[in-house]
mmCIF file of C-alpha atoms in Angstrom:
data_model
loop_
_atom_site.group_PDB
_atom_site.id
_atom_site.type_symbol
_atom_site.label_atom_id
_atom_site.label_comp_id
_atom_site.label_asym_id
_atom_site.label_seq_id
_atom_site.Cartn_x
_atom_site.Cartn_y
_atom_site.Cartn_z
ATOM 1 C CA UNK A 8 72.892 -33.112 -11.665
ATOM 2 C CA UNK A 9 74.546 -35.006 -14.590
ATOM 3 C CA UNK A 10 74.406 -38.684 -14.385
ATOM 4 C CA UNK A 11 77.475 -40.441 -14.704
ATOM 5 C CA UNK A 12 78.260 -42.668 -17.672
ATOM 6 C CA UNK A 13 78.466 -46.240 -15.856
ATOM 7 C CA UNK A 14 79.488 -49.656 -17.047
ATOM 8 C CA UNK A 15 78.154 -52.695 -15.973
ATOM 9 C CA UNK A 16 80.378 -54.885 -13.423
ATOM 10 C CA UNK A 17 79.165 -57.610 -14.986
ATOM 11 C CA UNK A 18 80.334 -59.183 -18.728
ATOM 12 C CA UNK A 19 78.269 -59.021 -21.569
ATOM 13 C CA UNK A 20 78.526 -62.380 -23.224
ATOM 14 C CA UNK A 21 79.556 -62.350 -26.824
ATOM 15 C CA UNK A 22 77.440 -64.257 -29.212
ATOM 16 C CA UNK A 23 74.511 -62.773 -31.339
ATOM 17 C CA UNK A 24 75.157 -61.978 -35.196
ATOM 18 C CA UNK A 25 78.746 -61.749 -35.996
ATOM 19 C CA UNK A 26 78.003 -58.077 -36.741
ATOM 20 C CA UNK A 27 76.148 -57.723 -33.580
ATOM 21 C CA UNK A 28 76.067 -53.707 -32.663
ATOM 22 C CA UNK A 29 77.966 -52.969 -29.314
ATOM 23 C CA UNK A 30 75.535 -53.991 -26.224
ATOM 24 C CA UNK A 31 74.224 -51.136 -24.180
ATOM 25 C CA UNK A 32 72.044 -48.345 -23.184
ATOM 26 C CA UNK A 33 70.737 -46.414 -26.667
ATOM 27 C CA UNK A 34 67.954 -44.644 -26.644
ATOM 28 C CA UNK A 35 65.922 -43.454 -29.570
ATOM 29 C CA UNK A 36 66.012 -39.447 -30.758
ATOM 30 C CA UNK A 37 63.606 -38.303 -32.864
ATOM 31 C CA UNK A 38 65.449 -36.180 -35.051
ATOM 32 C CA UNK A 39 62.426 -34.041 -36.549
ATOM 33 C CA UNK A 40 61.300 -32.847 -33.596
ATOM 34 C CA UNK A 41 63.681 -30.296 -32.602
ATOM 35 C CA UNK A 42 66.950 -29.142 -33.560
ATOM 36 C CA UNK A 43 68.442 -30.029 -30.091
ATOM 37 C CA UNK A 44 72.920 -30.494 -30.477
ATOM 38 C CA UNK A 45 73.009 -34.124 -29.781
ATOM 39 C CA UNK A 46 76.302 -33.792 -28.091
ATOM 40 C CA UNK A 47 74.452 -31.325 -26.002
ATOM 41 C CA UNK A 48 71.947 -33.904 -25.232
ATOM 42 C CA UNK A 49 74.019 -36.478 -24.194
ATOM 43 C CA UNK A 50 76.474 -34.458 -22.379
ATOM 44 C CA UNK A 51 73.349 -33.794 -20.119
ATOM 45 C CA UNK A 52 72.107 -36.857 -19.696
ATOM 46 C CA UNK A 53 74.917 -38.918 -19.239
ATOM 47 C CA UNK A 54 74.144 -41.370 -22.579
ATOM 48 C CA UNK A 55 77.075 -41.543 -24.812
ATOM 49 C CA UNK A 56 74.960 -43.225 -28.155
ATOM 50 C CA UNK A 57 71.982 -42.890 -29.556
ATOM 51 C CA UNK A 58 69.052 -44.546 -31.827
ATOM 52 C CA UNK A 59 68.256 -41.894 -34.550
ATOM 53 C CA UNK A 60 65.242 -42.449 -35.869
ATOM 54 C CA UNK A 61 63.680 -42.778 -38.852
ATOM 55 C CA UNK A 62 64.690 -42.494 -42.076
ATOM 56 C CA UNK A 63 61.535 -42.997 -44.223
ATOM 57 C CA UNK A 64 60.653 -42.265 -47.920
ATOM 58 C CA UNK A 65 60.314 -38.860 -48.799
ATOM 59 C CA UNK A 66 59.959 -38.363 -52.710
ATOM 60 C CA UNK A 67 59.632 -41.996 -53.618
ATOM 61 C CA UNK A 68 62.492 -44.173 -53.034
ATOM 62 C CA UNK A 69 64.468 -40.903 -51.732
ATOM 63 C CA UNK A 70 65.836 -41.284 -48.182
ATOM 64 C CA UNK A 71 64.604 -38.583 -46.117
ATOM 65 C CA UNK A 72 64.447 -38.136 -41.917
ATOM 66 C CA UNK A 73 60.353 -37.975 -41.161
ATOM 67 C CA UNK A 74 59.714 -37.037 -45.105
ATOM 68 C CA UNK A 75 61.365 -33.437 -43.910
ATOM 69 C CA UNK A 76 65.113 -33.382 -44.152
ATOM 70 C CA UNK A 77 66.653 -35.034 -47.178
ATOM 71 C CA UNK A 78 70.416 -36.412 -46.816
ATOM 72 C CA UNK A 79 72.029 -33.004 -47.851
ATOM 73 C CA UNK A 80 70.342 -31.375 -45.200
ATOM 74 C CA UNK A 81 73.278 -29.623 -43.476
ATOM 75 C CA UNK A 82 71.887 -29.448 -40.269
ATOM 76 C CA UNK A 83 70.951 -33.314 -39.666
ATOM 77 C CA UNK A 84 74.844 -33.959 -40.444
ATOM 78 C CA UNK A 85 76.241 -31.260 -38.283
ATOM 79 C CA UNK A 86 74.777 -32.727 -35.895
ATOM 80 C CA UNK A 87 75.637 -36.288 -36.402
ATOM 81 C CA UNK A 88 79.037 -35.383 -36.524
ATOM 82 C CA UNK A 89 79.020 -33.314 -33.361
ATOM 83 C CA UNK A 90 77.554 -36.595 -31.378
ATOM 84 C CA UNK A 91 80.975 -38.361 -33.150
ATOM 85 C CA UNK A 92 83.044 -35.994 -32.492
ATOM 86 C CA UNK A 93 81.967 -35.736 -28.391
ATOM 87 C CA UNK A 94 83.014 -39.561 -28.145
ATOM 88 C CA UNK A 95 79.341 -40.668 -29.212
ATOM 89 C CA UNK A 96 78.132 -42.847 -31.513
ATOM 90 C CA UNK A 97 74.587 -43.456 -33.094
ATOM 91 C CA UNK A 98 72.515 -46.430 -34.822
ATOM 92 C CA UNK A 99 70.586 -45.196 -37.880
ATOM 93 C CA UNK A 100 66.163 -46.148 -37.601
ATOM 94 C CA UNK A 101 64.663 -46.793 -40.223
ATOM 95 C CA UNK A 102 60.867 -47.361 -40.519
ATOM 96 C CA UNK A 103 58.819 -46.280 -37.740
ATOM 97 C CA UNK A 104 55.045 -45.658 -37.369
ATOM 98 C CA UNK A 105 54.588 -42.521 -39.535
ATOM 99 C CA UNK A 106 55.299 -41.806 -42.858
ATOM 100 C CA UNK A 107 56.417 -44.243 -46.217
ATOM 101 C CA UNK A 108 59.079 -46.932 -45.393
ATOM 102 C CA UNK A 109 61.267 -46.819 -48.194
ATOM 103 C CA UNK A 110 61.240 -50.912 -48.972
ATOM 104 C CA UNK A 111 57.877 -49.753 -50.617
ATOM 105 C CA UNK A 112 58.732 -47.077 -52.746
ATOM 106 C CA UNK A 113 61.871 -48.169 -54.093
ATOM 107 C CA UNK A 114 60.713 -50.819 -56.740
ATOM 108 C CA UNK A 115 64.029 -52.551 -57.495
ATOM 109 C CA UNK A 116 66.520 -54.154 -54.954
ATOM 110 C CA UNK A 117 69.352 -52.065 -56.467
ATOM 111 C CA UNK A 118 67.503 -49.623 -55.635
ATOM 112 C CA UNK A 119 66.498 -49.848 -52.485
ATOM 113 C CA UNK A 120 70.117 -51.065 -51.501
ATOM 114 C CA UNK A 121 71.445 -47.886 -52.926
ATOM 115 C CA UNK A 122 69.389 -45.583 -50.700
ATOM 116 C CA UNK A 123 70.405 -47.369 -47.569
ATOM 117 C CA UNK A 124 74.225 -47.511 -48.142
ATOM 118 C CA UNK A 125 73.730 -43.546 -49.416
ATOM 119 C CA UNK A 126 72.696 -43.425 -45.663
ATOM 120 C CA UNK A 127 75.557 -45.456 -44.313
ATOM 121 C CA UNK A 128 78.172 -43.035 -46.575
ATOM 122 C CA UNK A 129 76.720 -39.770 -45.792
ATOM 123 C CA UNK A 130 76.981 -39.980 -42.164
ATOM 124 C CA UNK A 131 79.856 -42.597 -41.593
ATOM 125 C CA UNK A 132 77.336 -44.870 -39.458
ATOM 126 C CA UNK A 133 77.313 -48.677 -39.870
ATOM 127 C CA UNK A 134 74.524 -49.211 -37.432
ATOM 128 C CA UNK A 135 71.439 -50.164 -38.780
ATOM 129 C CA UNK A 136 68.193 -50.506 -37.057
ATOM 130 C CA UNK A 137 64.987 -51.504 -39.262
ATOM 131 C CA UNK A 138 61.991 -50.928 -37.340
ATOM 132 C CA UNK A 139 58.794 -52.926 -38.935
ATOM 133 C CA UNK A 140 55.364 -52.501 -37.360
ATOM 134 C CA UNK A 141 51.431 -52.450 -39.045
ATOM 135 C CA UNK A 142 51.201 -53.352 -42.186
ATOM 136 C CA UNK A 143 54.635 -53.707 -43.197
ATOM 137 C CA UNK A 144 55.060 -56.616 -40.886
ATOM 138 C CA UNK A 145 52.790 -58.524 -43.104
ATOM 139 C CA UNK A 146 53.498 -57.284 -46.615
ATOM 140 C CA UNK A 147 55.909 -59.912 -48.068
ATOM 141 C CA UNK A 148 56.839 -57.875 -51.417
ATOM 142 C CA UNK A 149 58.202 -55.539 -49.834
ATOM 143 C CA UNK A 150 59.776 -57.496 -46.878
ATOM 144 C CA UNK A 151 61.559 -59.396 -49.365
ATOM 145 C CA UNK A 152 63.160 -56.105 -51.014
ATOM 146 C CA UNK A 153 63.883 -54.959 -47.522
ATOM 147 C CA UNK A 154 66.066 -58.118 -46.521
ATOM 148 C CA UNK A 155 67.498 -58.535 -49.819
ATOM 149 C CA UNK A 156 68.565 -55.095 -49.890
ATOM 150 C CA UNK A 157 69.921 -55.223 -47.046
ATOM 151 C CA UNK A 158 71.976 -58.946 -47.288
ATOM 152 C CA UNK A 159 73.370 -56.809 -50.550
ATOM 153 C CA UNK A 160 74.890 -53.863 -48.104
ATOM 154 C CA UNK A 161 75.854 -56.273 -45.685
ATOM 155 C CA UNK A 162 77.966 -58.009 -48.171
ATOM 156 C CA UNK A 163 79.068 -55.273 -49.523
ATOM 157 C CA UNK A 164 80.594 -54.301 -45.972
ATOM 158 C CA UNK A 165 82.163 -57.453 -45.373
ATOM 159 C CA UNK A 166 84.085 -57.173 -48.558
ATOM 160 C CA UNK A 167 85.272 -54.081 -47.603
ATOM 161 C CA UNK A 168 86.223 -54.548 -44.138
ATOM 162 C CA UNK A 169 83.891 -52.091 -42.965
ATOM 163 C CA UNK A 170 80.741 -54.706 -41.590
ATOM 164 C CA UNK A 171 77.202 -53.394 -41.416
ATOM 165 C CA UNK A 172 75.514 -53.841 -38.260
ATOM 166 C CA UNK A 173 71.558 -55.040 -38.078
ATOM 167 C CA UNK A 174 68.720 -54.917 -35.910
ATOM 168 C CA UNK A 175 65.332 -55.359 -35.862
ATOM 169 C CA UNK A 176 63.122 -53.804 -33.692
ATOM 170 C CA UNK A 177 59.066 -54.953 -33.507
ATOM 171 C CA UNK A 178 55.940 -54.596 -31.460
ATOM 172 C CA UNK A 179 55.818 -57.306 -28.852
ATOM 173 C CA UNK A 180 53.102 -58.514 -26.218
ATOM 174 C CA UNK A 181 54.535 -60.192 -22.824
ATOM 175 C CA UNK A 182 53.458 -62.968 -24.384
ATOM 176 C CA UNK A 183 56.319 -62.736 -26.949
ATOM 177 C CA UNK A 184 56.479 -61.888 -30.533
ATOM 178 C CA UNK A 185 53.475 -62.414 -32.344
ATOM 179 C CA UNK A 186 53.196 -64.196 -35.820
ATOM 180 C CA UNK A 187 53.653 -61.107 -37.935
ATOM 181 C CA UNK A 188 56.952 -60.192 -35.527
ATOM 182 C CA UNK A 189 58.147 -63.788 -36.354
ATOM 183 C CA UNK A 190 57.211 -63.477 -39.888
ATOM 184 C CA UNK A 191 59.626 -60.559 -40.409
ATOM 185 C CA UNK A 192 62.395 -62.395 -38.359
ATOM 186 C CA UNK A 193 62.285 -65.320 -40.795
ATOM 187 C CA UNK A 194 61.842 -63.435 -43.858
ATOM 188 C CA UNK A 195 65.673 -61.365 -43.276
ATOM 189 C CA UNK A 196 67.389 -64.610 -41.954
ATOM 190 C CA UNK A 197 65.897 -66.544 -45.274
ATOM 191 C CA UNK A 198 67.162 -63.670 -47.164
ATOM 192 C CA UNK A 199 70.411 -63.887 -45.952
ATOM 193 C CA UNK A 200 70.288 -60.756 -42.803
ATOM 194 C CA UNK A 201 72.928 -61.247 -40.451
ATOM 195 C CA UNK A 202 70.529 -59.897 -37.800
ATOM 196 C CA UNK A 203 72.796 -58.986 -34.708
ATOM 197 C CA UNK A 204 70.019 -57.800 -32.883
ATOM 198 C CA UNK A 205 65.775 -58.475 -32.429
ATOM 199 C CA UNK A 206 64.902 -55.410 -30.583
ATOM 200 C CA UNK A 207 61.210 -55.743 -29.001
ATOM 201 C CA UNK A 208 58.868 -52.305 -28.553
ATOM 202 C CA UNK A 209 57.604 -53.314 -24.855
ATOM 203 C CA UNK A 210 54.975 -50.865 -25.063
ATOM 204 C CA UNK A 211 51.359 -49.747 -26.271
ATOM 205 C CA UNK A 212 50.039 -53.090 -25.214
ATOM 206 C CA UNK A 213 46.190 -52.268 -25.569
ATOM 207 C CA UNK A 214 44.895 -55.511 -24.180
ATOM 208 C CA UNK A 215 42.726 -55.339 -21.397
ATOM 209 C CA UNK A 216 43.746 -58.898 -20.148
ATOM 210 C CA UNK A 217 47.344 -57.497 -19.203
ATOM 211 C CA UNK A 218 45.265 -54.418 -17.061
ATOM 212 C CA UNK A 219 45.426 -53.131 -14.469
ATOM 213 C CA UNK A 220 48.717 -52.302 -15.455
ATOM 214 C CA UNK A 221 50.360 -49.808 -12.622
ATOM 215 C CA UNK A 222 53.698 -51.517 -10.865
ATOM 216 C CA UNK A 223 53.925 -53.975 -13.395
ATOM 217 C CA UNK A 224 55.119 -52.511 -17.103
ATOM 218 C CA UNK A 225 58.307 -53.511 -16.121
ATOM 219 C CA UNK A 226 58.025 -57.583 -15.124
ATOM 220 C CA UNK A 227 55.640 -57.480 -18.752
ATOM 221 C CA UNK A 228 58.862 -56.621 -20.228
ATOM 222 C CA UNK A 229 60.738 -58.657 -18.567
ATOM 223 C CA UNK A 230 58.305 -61.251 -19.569
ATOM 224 C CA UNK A 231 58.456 -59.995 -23.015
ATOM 225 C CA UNK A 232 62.087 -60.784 -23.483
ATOM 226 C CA UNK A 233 62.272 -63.882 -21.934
ATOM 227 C CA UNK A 234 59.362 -64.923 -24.238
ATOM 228 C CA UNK A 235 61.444 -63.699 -27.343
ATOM 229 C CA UNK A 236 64.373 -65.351 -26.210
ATOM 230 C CA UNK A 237 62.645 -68.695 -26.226
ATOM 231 C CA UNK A 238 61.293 -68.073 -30.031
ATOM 232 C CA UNK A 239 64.259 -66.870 -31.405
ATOM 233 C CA UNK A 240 65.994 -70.033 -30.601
ATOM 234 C CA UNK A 241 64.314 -71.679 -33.342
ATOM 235 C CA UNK A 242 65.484 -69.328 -35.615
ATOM 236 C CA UNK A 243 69.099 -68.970 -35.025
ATOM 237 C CA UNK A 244 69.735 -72.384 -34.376
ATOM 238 C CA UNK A 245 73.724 -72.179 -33.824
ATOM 239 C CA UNK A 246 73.721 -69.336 -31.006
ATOM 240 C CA UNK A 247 73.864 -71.045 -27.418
ATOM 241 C CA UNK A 248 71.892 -69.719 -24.318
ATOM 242 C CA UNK A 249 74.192 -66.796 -23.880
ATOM 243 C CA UNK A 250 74.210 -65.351 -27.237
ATOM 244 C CA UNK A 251 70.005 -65.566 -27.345
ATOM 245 C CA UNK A 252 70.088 -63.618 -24.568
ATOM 246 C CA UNK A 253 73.058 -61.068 -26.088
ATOM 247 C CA UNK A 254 70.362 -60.908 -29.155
ATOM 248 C CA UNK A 255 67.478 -59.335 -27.720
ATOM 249 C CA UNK A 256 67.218 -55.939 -27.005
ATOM 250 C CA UNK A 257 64.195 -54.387 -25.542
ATOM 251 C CA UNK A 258 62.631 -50.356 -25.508
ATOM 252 C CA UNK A 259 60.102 -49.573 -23.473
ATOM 253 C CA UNK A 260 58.088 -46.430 -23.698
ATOM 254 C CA UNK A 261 59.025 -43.852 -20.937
ATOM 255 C CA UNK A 262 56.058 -42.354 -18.844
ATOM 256 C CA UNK A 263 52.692 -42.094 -20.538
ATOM 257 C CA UNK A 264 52.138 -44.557 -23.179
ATOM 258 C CA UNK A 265 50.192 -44.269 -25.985
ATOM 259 C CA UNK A 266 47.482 -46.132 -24.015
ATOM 260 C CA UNK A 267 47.107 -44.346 -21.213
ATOM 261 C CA UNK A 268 46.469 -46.768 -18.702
ATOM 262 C CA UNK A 269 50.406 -47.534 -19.653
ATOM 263 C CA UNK A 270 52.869 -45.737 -17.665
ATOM 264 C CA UNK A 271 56.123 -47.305 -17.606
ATOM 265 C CA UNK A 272 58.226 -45.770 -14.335
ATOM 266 C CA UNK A 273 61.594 -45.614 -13.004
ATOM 267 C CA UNK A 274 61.072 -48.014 -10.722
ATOM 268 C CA UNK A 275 60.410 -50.568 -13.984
ATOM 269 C CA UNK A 276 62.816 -49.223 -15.457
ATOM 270 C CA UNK A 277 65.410 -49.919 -12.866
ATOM 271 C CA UNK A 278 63.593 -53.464 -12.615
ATOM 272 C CA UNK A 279 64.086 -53.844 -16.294
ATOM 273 C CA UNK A 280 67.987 -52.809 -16.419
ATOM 274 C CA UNK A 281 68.875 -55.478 -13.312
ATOM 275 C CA UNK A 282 67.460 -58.102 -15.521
ATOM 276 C CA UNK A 283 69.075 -56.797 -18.610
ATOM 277 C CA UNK A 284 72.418 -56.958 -16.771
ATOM 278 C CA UNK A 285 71.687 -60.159 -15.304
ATOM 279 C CA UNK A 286 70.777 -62.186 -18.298
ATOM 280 C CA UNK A 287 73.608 -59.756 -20.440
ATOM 281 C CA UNK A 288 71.244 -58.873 -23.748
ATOM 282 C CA UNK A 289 72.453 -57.023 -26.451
ATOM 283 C CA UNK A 290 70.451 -53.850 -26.010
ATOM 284 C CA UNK A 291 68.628 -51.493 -24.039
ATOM 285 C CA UNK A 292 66.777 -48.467 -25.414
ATOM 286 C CA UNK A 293 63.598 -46.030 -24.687
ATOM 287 C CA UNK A 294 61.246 -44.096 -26.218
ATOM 288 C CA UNK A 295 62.771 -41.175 -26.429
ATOM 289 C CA UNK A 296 64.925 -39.071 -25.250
ATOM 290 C CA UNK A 297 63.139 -36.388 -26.058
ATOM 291 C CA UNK A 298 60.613 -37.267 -23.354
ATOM 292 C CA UNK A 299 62.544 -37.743 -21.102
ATOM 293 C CA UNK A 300 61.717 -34.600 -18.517
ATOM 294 C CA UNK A 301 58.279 -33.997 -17.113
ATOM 295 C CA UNK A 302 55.687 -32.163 -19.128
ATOM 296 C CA UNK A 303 55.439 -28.974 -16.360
ATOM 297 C CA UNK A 304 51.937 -29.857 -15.767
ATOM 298 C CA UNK A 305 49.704 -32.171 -15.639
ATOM 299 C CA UNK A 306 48.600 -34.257 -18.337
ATOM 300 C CA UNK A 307 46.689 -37.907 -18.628
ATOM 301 C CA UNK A 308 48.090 -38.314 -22.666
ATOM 302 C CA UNK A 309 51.351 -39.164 -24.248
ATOM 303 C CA UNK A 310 53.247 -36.037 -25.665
ATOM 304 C CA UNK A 311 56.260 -35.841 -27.885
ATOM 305 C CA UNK A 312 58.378 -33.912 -25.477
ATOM 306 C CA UNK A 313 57.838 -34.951 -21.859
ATOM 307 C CA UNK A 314 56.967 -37.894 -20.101
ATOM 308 C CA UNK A 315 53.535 -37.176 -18.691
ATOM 309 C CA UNK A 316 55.187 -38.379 -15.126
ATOM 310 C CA UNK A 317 56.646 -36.347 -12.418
ATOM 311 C CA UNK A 318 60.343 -37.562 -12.176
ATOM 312 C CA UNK A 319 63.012 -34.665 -13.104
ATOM 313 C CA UNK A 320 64.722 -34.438 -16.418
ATOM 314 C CA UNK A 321 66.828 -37.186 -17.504
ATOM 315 C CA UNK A 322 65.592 -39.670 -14.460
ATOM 316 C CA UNK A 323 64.900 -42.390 -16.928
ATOM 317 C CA UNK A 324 68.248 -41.901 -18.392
ATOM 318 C CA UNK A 325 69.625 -42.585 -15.112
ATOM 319 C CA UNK A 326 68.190 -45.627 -14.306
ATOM 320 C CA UNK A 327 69.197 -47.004 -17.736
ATOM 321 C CA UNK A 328 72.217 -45.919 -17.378
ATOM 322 C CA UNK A 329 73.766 -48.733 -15.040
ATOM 323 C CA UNK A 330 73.363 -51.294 -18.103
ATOM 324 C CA UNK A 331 76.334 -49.296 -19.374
ATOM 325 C CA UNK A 332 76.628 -46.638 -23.106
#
């Protein structure tokens, strides 16, 4: 059975960045590991847009999805444009755990700036999502390239009446962000990011002081946001209580985590998406879609294409779902 596409009774408040991306339910894809339609996919599971992630280096300071499908790849846009053309919509990732991030490889600003509006032209999409985890978080070099880059396109938008649409999206403990996570925050607003969006990874914890962790993933992210909230006041000094709230996003990891001790249910998940409601933040998201439909036996690791639990194909979808797509 096909879930419905639901909106939320309640209002989401406006506030955030003044190019803050349209709040709701978007989960990531991973667009190198199959050649799934993405229409198809959402048609299924009842999500109307979706995180596509990542766009990484691939020759050096060469956009490329995963460091396998360059920008002229036919295939990635024929399917971007089917998701469009269904009613969907997408953000564009960029980053990720794998691969080269392109702020490293592309040694000039211009540079850099060129690749991601390239991006932004070939596909149509003004949604940007900038994922920073390990070492980037903490390499200021390239941070700096990254933001300034970025302010450029942004700019560039603006003057054309087409706006560019940030988020940021970082590792996070229930205890909130942690200093690198912060670092990266300040470093785009000092370089002049309109960041619409802090999107926190509630996931892969790997601390045994948060264990055991069964029936509680969800209140940790809960925990987790709530926690961001509170630091990113600091930061964005002229957004009010509501618009803090409309600024975080939060993606947990579906199933199995990558610690295995983690697995994230429905029942968080439908924990997580009454509080998401409740408090009205700007996003909502999962790792991934691709997972989300039980592996067909059993299994005590995370895989790339099922969940590791039981529930039937897009469950987690569904109980997302009521935040509204």
């Amino acid at each position: 059975t096909v879930p419905p596409t639901t909106t939320p009774t309640t209002t989401v408040p406006t506030g955030g960045g003044s190019g803050a991306t349209t709040p709701g339910f978007v989960p990531y894809v991973d667009m190198t590991l199959s050649s799934d339609s993405l229409a198809a996919v959402a048609t299924s599971s009842g999500v109307r847009r979706l995180t596509l992630g990542f766009v990484v280096s691939g020759a050096p300071c060469q956009a490329s999805w995963g460091g396998y499908y360059g920008l002229d790849d036919p295939t990635i846009k024929a399917r971007i444009d089917g998701l469009v053309a269904a009613g969907g919509g997408a953000i564009v990732s960029f980053g990720g755990a794998a691969n080269q991030e392109l702020a490293r490889t592309c040694t000039s600003v211009s540079a850099l700036a060129a690749q991601y509006q390239a991006v932004i032209d070939r596909y149509g999409l003004r949604d940007l999502d900038f994922e920073v985890e390990a070492s980037d978080q903490t390499d200021a070099v390239s941070l700096e390239r990254r933001f300034e880059a970025v302010a450029q396109v942004q700019a560039a938008g603006l003057a054309a009446g087409r706006p560019v649409r940030v988020s940021l999206t970082l590792p996070v403990l229930p205890t909130g962000l942690t200093a690198a996570g912060l670092g990266v925050v300040r470093a785009a607003v000092a370089n002049g990011v309109d960041v619409g969006t802090v999107n926190v990874m509630a996931m892969d914890y790997f601390d045994p002081s948060w264990a055991p962790y069964a029936g509680k993933l969800g209140g940790y992210a809960i925990q987790a946001v709530t926690a961001v909230k509170g630091q990113l006041a600091a930061l964005f000094p002229g957004r009010g209580d509501a618009a803090l709230w409309r600024t975080v996003g939060v993606t947990p990891m579906l199933g199995i985590n990558d610690n295995p001790a983690e697995v994230f249910t429905t029942a968080d998940a439908a924990q997580l998406t009454a509080f998401a409601r409740q408090k009205g933040l700007g996003r909502l998201s999962m790792w991934s879609i691709n997972r989300d439909k039980p592996c067909g036996r059993a299994t005590t690791w995370t895989e790339n294409s099922c969940s590791g639990v039981a529930d039937p194909a897009w469950a987690f979808s569904a109980a997302f779902l009521p935040f509204g797509t």
